[in-house]
Short mmCIF file of C-alpha atoms in Angstrom, two decimals:
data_model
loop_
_atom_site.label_atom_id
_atom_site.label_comp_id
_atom_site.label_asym_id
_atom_site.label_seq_id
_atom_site.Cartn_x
_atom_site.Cartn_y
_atom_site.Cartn_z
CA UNK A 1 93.19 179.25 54.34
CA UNK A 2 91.21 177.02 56.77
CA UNK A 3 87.61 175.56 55.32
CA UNK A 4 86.11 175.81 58.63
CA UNK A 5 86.52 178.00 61.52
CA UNK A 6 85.74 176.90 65.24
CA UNK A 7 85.47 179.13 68.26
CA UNK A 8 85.84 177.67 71.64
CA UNK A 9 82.26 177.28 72.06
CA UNK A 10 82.12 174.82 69.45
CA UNK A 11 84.91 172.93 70.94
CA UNK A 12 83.33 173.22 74.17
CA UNK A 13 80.32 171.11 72.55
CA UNK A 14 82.83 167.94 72.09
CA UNK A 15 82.37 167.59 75.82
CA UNK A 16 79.24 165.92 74.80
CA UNK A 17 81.05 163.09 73.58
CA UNK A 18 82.84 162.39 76.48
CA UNK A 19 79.74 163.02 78.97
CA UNK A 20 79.12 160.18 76.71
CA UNK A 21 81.97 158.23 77.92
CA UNK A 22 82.09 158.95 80.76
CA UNK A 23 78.30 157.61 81.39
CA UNK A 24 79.32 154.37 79.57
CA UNK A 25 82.26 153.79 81.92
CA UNK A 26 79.80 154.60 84.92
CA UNK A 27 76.99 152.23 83.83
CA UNK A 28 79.01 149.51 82.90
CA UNK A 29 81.41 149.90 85.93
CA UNK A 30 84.72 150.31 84.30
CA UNK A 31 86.21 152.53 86.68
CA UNK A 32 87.65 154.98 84.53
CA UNK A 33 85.15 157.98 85.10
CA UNK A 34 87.98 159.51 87.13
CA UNK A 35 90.67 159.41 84.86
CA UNK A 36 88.43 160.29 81.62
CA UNK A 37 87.28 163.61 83.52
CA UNK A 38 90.92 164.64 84.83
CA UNK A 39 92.42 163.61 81.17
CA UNK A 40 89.62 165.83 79.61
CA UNK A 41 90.80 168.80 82.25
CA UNK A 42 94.49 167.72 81.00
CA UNK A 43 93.93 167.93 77.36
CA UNK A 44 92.14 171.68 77.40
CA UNK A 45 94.73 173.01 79.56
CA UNK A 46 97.58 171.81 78.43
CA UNK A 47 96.67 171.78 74.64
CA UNK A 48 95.21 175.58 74.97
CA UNK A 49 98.98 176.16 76.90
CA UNK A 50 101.09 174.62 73.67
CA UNK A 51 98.15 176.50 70.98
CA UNK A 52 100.06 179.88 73.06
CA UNK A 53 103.61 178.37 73.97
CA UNK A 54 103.93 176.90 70.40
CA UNK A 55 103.15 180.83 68.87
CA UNK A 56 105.72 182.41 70.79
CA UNK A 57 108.22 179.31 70.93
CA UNK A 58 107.93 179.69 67.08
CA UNK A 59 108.57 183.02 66.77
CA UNK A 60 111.66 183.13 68.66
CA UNK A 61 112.98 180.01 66.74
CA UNK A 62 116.60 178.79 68.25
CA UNK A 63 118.46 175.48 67.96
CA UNK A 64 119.22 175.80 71.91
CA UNK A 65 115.37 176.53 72.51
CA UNK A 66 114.43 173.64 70.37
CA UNK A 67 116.76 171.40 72.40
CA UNK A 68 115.20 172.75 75.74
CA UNK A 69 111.73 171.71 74.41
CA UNK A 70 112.94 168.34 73.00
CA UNK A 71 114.10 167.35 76.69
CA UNK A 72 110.79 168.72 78.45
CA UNK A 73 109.06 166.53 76.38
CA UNK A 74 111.40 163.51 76.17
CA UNK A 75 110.96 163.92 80.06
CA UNK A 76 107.72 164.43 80.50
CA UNK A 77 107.35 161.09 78.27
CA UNK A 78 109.31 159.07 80.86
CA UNK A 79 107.80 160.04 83.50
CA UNK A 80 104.38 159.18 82.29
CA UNK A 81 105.95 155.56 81.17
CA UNK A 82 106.92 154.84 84.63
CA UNK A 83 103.62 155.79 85.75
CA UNK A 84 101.71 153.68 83.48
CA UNK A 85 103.64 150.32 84.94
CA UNK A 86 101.93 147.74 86.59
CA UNK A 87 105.32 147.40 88.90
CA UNK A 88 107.96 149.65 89.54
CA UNK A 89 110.79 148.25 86.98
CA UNK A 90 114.35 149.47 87.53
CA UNK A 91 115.60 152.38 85.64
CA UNK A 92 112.63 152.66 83.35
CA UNK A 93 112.46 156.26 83.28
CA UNK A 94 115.98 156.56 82.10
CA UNK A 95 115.30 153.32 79.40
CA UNK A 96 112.40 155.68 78.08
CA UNK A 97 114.77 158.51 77.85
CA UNK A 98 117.15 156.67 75.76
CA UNK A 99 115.03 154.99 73.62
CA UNK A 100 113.18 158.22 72.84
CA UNK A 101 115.59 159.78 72.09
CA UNK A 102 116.78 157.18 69.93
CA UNK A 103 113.52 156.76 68.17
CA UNK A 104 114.16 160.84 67.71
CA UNK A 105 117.46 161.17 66.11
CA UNK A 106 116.80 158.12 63.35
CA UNK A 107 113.02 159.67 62.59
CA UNK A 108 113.44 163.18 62.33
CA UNK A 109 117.36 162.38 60.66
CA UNK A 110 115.36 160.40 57.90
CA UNK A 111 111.78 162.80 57.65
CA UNK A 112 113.35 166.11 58.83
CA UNK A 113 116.65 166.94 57.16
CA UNK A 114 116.15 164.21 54.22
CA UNK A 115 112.73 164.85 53.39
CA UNK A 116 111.06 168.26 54.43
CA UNK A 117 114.64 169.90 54.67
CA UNK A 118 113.30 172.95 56.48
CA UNK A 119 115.13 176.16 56.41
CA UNK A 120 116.67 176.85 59.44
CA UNK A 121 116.99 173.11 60.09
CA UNK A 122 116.05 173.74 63.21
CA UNK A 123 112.54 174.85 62.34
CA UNK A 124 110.35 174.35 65.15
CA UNK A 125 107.18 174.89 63.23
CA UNK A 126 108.30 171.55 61.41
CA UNK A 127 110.19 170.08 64.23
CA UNK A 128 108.35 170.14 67.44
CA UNK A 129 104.97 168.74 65.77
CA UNK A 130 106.89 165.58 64.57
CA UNK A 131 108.94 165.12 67.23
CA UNK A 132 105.77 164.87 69.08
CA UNK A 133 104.16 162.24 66.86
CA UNK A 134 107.38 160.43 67.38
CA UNK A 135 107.29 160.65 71.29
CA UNK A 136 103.98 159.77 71.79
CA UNK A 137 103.96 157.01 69.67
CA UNK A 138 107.45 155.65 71.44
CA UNK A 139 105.82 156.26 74.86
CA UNK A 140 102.91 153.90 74.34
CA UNK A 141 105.09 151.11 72.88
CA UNK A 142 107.39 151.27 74.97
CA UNK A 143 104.45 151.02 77.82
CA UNK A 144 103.14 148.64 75.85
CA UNK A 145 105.78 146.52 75.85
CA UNK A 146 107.04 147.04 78.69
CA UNK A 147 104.26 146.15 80.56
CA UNK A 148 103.96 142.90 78.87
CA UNK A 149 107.46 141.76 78.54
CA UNK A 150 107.36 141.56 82.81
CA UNK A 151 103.89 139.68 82.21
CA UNK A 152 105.38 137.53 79.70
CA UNK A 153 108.74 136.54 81.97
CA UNK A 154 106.31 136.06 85.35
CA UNK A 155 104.13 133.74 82.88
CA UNK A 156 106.77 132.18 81.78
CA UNK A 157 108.90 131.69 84.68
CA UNK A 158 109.14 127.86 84.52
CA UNK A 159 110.12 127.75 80.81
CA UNK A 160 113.12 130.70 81.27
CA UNK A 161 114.74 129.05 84.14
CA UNK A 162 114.84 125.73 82.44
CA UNK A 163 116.09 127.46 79.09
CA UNK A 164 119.04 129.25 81.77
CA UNK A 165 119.91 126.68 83.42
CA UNK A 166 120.32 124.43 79.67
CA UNK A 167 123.06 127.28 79.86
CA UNK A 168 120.99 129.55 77.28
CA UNK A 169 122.01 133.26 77.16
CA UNK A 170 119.38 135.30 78.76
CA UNK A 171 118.57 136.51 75.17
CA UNK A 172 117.61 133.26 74.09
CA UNK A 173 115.91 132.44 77.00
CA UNK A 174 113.76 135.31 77.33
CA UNK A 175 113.41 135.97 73.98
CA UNK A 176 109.59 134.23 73.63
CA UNK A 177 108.50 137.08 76.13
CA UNK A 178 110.38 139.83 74.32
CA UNK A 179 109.29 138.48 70.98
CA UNK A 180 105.31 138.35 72.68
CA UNK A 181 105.85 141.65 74.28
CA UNK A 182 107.43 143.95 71.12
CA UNK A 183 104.72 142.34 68.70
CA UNK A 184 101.58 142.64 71.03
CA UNK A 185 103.00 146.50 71.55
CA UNK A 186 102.92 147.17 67.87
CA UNK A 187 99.41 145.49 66.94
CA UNK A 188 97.61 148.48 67.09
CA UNK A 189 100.49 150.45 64.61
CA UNK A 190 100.41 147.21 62.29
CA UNK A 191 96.55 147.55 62.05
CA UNK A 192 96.98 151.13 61.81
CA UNK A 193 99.62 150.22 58.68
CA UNK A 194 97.22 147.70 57.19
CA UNK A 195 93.89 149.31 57.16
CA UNK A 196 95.21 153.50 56.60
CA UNK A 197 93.16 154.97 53.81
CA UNK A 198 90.54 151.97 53.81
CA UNK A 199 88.98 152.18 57.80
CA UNK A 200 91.19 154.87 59.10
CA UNK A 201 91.99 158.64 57.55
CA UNK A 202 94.84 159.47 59.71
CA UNK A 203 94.07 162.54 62.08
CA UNK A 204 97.03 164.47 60.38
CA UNK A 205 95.76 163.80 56.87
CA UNK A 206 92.10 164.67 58.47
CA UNK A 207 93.71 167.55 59.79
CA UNK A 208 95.20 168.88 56.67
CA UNK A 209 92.28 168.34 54.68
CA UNK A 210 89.66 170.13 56.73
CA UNK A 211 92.39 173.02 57.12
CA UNK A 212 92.35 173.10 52.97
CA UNK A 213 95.37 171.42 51.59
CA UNK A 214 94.52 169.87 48.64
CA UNK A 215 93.98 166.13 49.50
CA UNK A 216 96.83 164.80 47.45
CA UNK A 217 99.13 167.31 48.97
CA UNK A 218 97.79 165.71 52.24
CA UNK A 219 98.37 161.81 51.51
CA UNK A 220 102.21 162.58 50.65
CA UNK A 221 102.82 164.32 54.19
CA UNK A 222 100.71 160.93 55.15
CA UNK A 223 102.70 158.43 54.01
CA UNK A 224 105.92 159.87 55.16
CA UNK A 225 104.37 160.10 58.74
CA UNK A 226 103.45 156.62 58.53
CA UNK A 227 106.29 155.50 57.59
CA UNK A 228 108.08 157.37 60.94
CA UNK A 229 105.66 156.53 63.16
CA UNK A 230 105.68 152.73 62.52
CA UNK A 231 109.99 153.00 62.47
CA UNK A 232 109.83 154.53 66.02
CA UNK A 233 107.23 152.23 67.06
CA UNK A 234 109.62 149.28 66.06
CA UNK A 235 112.85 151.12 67.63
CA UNK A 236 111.20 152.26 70.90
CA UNK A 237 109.43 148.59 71.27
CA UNK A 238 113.17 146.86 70.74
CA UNK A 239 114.90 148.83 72.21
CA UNK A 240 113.01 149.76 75.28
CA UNK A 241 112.43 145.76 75.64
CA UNK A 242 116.28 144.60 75.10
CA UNK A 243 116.88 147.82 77.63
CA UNK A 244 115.04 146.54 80.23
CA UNK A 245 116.16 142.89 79.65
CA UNK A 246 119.70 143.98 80.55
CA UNK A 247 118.06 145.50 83.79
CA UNK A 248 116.28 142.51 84.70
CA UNK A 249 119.00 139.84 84.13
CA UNK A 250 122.64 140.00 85.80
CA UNK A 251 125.80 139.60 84.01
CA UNK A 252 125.83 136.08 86.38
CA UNK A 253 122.91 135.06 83.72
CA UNK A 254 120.35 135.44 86.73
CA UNK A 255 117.30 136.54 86.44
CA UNK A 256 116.49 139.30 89.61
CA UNK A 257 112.50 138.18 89.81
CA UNK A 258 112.59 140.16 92.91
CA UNK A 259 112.42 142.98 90.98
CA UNK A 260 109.44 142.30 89.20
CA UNK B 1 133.84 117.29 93.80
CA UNK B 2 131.42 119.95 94.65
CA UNK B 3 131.40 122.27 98.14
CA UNK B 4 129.78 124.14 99.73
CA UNK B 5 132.20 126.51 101.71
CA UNK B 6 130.26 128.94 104.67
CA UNK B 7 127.33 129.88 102.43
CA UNK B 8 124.68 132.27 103.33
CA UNK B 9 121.92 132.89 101.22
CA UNK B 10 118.53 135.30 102.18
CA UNK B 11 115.76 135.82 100.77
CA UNK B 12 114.34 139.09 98.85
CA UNK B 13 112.11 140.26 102.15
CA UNK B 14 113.57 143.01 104.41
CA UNK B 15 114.75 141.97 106.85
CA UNK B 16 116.42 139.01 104.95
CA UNK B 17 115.35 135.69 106.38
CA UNK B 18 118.34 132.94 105.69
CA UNK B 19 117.58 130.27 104.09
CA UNK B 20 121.00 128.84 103.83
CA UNK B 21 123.23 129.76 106.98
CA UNK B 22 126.72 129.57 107.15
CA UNK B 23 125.94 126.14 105.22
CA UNK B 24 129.27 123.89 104.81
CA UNK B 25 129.37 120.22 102.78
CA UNK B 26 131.46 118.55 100.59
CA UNK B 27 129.34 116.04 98.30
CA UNK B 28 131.51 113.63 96.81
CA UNK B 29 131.37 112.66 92.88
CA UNK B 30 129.74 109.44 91.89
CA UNK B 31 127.46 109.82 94.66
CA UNK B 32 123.95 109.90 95.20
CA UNK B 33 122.66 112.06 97.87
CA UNK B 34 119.04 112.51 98.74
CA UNK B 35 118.26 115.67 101.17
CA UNK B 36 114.95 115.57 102.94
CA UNK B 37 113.07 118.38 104.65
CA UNK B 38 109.98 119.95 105.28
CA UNK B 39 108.37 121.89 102.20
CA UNK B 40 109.26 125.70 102.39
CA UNK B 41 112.72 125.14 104.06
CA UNK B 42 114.60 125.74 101.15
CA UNK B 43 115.87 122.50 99.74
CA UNK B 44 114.97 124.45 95.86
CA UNK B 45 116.69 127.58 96.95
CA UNK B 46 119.92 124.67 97.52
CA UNK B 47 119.75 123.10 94.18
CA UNK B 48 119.10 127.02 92.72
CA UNK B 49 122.01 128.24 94.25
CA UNK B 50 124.42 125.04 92.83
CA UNK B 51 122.86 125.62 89.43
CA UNK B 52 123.65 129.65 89.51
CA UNK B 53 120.11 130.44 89.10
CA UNK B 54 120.57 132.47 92.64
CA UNK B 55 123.26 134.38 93.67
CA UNK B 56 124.61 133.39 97.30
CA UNK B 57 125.44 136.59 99.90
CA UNK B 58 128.58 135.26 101.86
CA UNK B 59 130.66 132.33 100.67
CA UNK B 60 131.69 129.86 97.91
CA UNK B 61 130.72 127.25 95.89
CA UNK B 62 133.77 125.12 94.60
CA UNK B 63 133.06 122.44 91.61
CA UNK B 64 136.44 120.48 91.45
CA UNK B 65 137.99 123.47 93.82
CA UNK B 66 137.19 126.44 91.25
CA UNK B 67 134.54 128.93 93.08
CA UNK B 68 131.72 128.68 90.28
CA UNK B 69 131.55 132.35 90.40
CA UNK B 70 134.61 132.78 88.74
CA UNK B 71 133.39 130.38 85.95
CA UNK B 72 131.36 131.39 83.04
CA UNK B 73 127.82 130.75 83.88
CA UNK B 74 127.63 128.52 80.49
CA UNK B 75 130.21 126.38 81.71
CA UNK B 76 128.70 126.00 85.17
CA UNK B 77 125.38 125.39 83.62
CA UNK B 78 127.10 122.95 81.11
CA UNK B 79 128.86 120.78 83.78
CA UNK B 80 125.54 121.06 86.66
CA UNK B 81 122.38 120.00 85.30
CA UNK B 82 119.18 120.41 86.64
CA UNK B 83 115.41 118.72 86.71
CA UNK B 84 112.97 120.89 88.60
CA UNK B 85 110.31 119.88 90.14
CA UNK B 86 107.64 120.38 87.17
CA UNK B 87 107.95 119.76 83.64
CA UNK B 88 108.69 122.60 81.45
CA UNK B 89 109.35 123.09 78.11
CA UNK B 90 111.56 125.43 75.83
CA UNK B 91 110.29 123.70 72.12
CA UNK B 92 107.12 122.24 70.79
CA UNK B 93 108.43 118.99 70.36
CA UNK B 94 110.63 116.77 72.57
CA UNK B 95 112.88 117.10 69.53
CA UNK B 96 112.89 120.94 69.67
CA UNK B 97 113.43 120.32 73.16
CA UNK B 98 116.47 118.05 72.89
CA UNK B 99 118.21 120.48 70.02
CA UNK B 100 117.95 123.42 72.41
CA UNK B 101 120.06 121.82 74.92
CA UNK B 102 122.50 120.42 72.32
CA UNK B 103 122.81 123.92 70.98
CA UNK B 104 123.42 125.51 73.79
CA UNK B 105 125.80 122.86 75.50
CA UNK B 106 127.32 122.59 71.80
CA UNK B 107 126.83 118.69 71.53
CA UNK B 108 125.25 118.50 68.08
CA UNK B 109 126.44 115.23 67.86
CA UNK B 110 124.18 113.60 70.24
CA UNK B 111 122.12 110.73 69.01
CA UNK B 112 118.38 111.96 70.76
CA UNK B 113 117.38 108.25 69.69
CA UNK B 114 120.07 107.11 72.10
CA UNK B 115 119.10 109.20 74.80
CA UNK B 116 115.33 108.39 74.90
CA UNK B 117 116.65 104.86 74.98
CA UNK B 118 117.89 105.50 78.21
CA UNK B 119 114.89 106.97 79.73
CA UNK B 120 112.84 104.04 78.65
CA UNK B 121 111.18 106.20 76.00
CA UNK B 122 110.87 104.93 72.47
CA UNK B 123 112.78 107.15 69.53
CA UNK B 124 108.89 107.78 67.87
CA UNK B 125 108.44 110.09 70.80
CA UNK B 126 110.79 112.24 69.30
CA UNK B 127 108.32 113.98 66.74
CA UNK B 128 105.75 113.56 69.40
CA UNK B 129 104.78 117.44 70.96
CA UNK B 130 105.24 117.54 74.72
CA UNK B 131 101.62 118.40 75.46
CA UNK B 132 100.44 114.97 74.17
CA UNK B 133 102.48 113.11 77.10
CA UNK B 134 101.45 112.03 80.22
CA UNK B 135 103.19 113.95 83.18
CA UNK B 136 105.46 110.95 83.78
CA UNK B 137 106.80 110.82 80.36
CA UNK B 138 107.37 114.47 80.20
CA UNK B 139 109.59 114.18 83.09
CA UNK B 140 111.47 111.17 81.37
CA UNK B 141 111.86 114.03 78.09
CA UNK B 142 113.15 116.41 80.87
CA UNK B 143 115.65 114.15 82.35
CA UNK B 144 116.49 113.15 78.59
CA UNK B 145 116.79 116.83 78.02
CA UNK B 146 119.61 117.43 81.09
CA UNK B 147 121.75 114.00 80.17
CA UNK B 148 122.29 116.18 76.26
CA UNK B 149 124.59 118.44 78.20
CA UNK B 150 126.83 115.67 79.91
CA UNK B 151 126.50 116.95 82.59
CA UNK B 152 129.09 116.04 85.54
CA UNK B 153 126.44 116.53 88.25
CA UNK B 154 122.57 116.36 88.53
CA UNK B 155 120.62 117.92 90.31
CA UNK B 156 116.78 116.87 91.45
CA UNK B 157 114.33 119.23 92.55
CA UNK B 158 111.61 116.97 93.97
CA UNK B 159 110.77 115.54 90.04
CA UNK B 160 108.07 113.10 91.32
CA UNK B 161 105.92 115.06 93.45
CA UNK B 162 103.05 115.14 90.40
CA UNK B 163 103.31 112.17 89.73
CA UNK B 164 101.44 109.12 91.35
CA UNK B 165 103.49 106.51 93.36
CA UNK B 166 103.71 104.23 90.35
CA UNK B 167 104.98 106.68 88.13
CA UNK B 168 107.06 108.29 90.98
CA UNK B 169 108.99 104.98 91.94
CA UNK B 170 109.89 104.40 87.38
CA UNK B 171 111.48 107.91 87.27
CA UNK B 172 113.74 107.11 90.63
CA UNK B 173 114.77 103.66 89.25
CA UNK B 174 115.45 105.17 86.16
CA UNK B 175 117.30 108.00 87.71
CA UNK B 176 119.84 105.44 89.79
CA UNK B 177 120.12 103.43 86.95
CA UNK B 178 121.40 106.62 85.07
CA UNK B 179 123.43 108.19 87.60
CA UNK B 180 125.30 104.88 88.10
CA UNK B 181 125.65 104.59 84.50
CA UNK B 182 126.71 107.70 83.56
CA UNK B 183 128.47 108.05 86.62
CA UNK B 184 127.04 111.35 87.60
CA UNK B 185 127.38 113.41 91.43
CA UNK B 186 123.39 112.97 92.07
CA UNK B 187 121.56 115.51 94.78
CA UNK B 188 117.74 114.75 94.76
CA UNK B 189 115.63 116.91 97.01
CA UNK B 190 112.37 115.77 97.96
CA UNK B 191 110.03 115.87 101.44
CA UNK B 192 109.21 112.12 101.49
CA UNK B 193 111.43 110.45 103.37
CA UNK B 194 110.58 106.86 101.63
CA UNK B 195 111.90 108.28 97.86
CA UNK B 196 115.16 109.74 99.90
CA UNK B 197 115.40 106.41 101.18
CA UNK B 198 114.43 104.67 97.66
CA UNK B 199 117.65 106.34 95.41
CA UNK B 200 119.86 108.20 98.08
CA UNK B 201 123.02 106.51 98.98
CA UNK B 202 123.72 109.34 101.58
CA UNK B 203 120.70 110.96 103.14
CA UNK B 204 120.86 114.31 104.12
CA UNK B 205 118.44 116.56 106.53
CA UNK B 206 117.92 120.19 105.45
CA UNK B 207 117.24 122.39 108.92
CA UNK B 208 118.10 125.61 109.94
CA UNK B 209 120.14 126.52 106.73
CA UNK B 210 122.49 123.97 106.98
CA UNK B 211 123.03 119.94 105.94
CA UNK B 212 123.82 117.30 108.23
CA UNK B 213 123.94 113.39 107.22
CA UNK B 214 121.38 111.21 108.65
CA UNK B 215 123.03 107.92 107.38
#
């Protein structure tokens, strides 16, 4: 049984916080008033949609159904990737698909059927809440990285060709930029790693506290997270990256910088 | 040796603009050639294009009468080397630098002492990191760095236009006194007609797309 109780007006008065934000952004000229407000819209809607969706989806509880909801979301996901890019890159939204859903099968193979073994294994009250965790993790590294592995090659431009044209594979000679781009995506889920239980108490752990599991209880379902989230972060930074890579270089060993 | 047969190459806008069209030459091994022309008319898109860092649209490029598409790009990379225009670097040291070219044109045997030798460099600059040499002597590393491939052709993408005249007129000496040496196929590019004139043995003109001797 849940400690506390909120009604919608007391969630209502978290829109104080982000008044706060959003007057920060204003003063300081950040430019990001816009998309704070509409994200705030976003997050109430479609949050208060999934509190309803999620109570009937679970309810009706099918393999098939479960499969339906695993693509709307691995879509959705993509979409927002391509989105986020600086430039259009080539086939990104069907890289983000495939890593995703990557990232998905080797996570939830591991936590799901190893782990929590739910019964059906098709559970969606344990599967679609960690198969979001997964996917929204993977979509901001692969963003992430993304974003910075075309950085990294335009920065490094001089140093690639000459590596190419020493007759280096394009792994080797873009692999400084993929290196720079997979490890500057994952700082924030390595500080995350390092500092957990010390500066950070996990939102899920949070979560399950306030909603009164017993706080042990709550660090085991922790750790296990952890451990998923970092392991997609990893797979959907690689793999996204080395995805990409095969995009942006021909099997001539050219690199297209037109299309970046 | 190496020819140029009816090649077209564009450029990325739409519409294309050719930069190379319906270009024909034959350059002919142990042979220096120098090709002059005004900035922005695509001598590096040339030397690109030999090294298969570009793709061309319409024809063929033959080394030794093989079309270099049908080659592996390793070996075409192996047997066409290239300096471009500024110094780059794919190691911390001109050591690192050296051992990534051996590795990739698999010539672990090469004595790097040897080689800096030949671009008047002495064998301490080995353990020396690039970023501590002067401009000219990181061009000498990256000419040292394209001779660890043995390469049958070399190709020069304007390598002294940092550097001062001084500096400028050691690296073309040194690059004649290599390419005669090592008897390489040499194609320099540059704008200034006085360094064409200072190392080519065959001067070429680069103008609308295509080559045409001027000696």
């Amino acid at each position: 049984m849940a400690l506390f109780h909120l009604g919608f007006g007391d969630v209502a008065i978290s829109l104080i916080l982000m008044a706060v934000a959003i007057a920060l952004s204003r003063l300081e000229g950040l430019g990001i008033e816009r998309s704070l407000a509409i994200g705030t819209v976003r997050a109430f809607a479609q949050l208060t949609l999934i509190g309803f969706a999620l109570k009937v989806l679970f309810q009706v509880n099918s393999p098939w159904l479960l499969l339906a909801v695993l693509i709307v979301m691995i879509s959705v996901a993509s979409y927002e990737s391509v989105r986020r890019q600086q430039s259009r890159l080539p086939g990104l939204f069907l890289i983000t698909s495939i890593t995703l859903s990557l990232a998905l099968i080797v996570s939830l193979g591991v936590v799901a059927l190893l782990i929590i073994r739910p019964d059906p294994w098709y559970n969606l009250v344990v599967l679609i809440p960690l198969s979001g965790m997964v996917l929204g993790n993977g979509l901001n590294i692969v963003s992430l990285s993304a974003n910075r592995f075309v950085s990294e090659m335009k920065l490094r431009r001089a140093s690639v060709e000459v590596a190419l044209s020493l007759a280096a594979p394009p792994r080797k000679a873009l692999h400084p930029a993929f290196k720079n781009a997979v490890s500057g995506a994952l700082i924030p889920s390595i500080n995350a790693l390092m500092t957990v239980g010390l500066v950070q108490l996990p939102g899920v752990m949070t979560g399950q506290i306030l909603a009164g599991l017993p706080p042990v209880e709550a660090v085991k379902f922790q750790i296990v997270i952890m451990m998923m989230w970092i392991t997609t972060g990893v797979i959907s930074g690689v793999v996204a990256t080395l995805l990409l890579m095969t995009r942006l270089v021909n099997p001539r060993w050219q690199v297209r910088w037109e299309l970046i | 040796m190496l020819t140029l047969d009816s090649v077209w190459k564009s450029n990325s806008e739409s519409p294309p603009d050719f930069i190379l069209k319906n270009c024909s030459f034959s350059f002919r091994e142990r042979s220096i050639y120098a090709v002059v022309g005004a900035s922005g008319i695509g001598k590096t898109t040339l030397l690109r294009v030999l090294n298969n860092l570009t793709s061309i649209d319409r024809g063929r490029i033959l080394l030794e009468g093989q079309d270099i598409s049908m080659l592996h790009p390793s070996e075409v990379r192996r047997r066409i080397s290239m300096l471009f225009q500024t110094p780059a670097f794919v190691g911390d040291s001109v050591r690192e630098n050296l051992d990534f070219a051996a590795r990739f044109a698999r010539r672990n045997d090469t004595d790097f002492s040897t080689l800096m030798e030949m671009v008047h460099l002495d064998h301490t600059f080995l353990d020396r990191t690039v970023v501590q040499l002067s401009v000219g002597q990181q061009q000498r590393v990256c000419l040292a760095r394209t001779l660890v491939t043995k390469p049958d052709i070399l190709l020069l993408d304007e390598p002294t236009s940092a550097l001062d005249d001084k500096t400028a007129d050691g690296i073309l000496e040194l690059v004649r006194e290599i390419s005669q040496q090592e008897e390489f196929l040499t194609i320099f590019v540059t704008h200034r007609r006085s360094h064409a004139r200072k190392l080519g043995q065959v001067i070429l003109e680069m103008a609308e797309g295509t080559l045409r001797s001027l000696s």
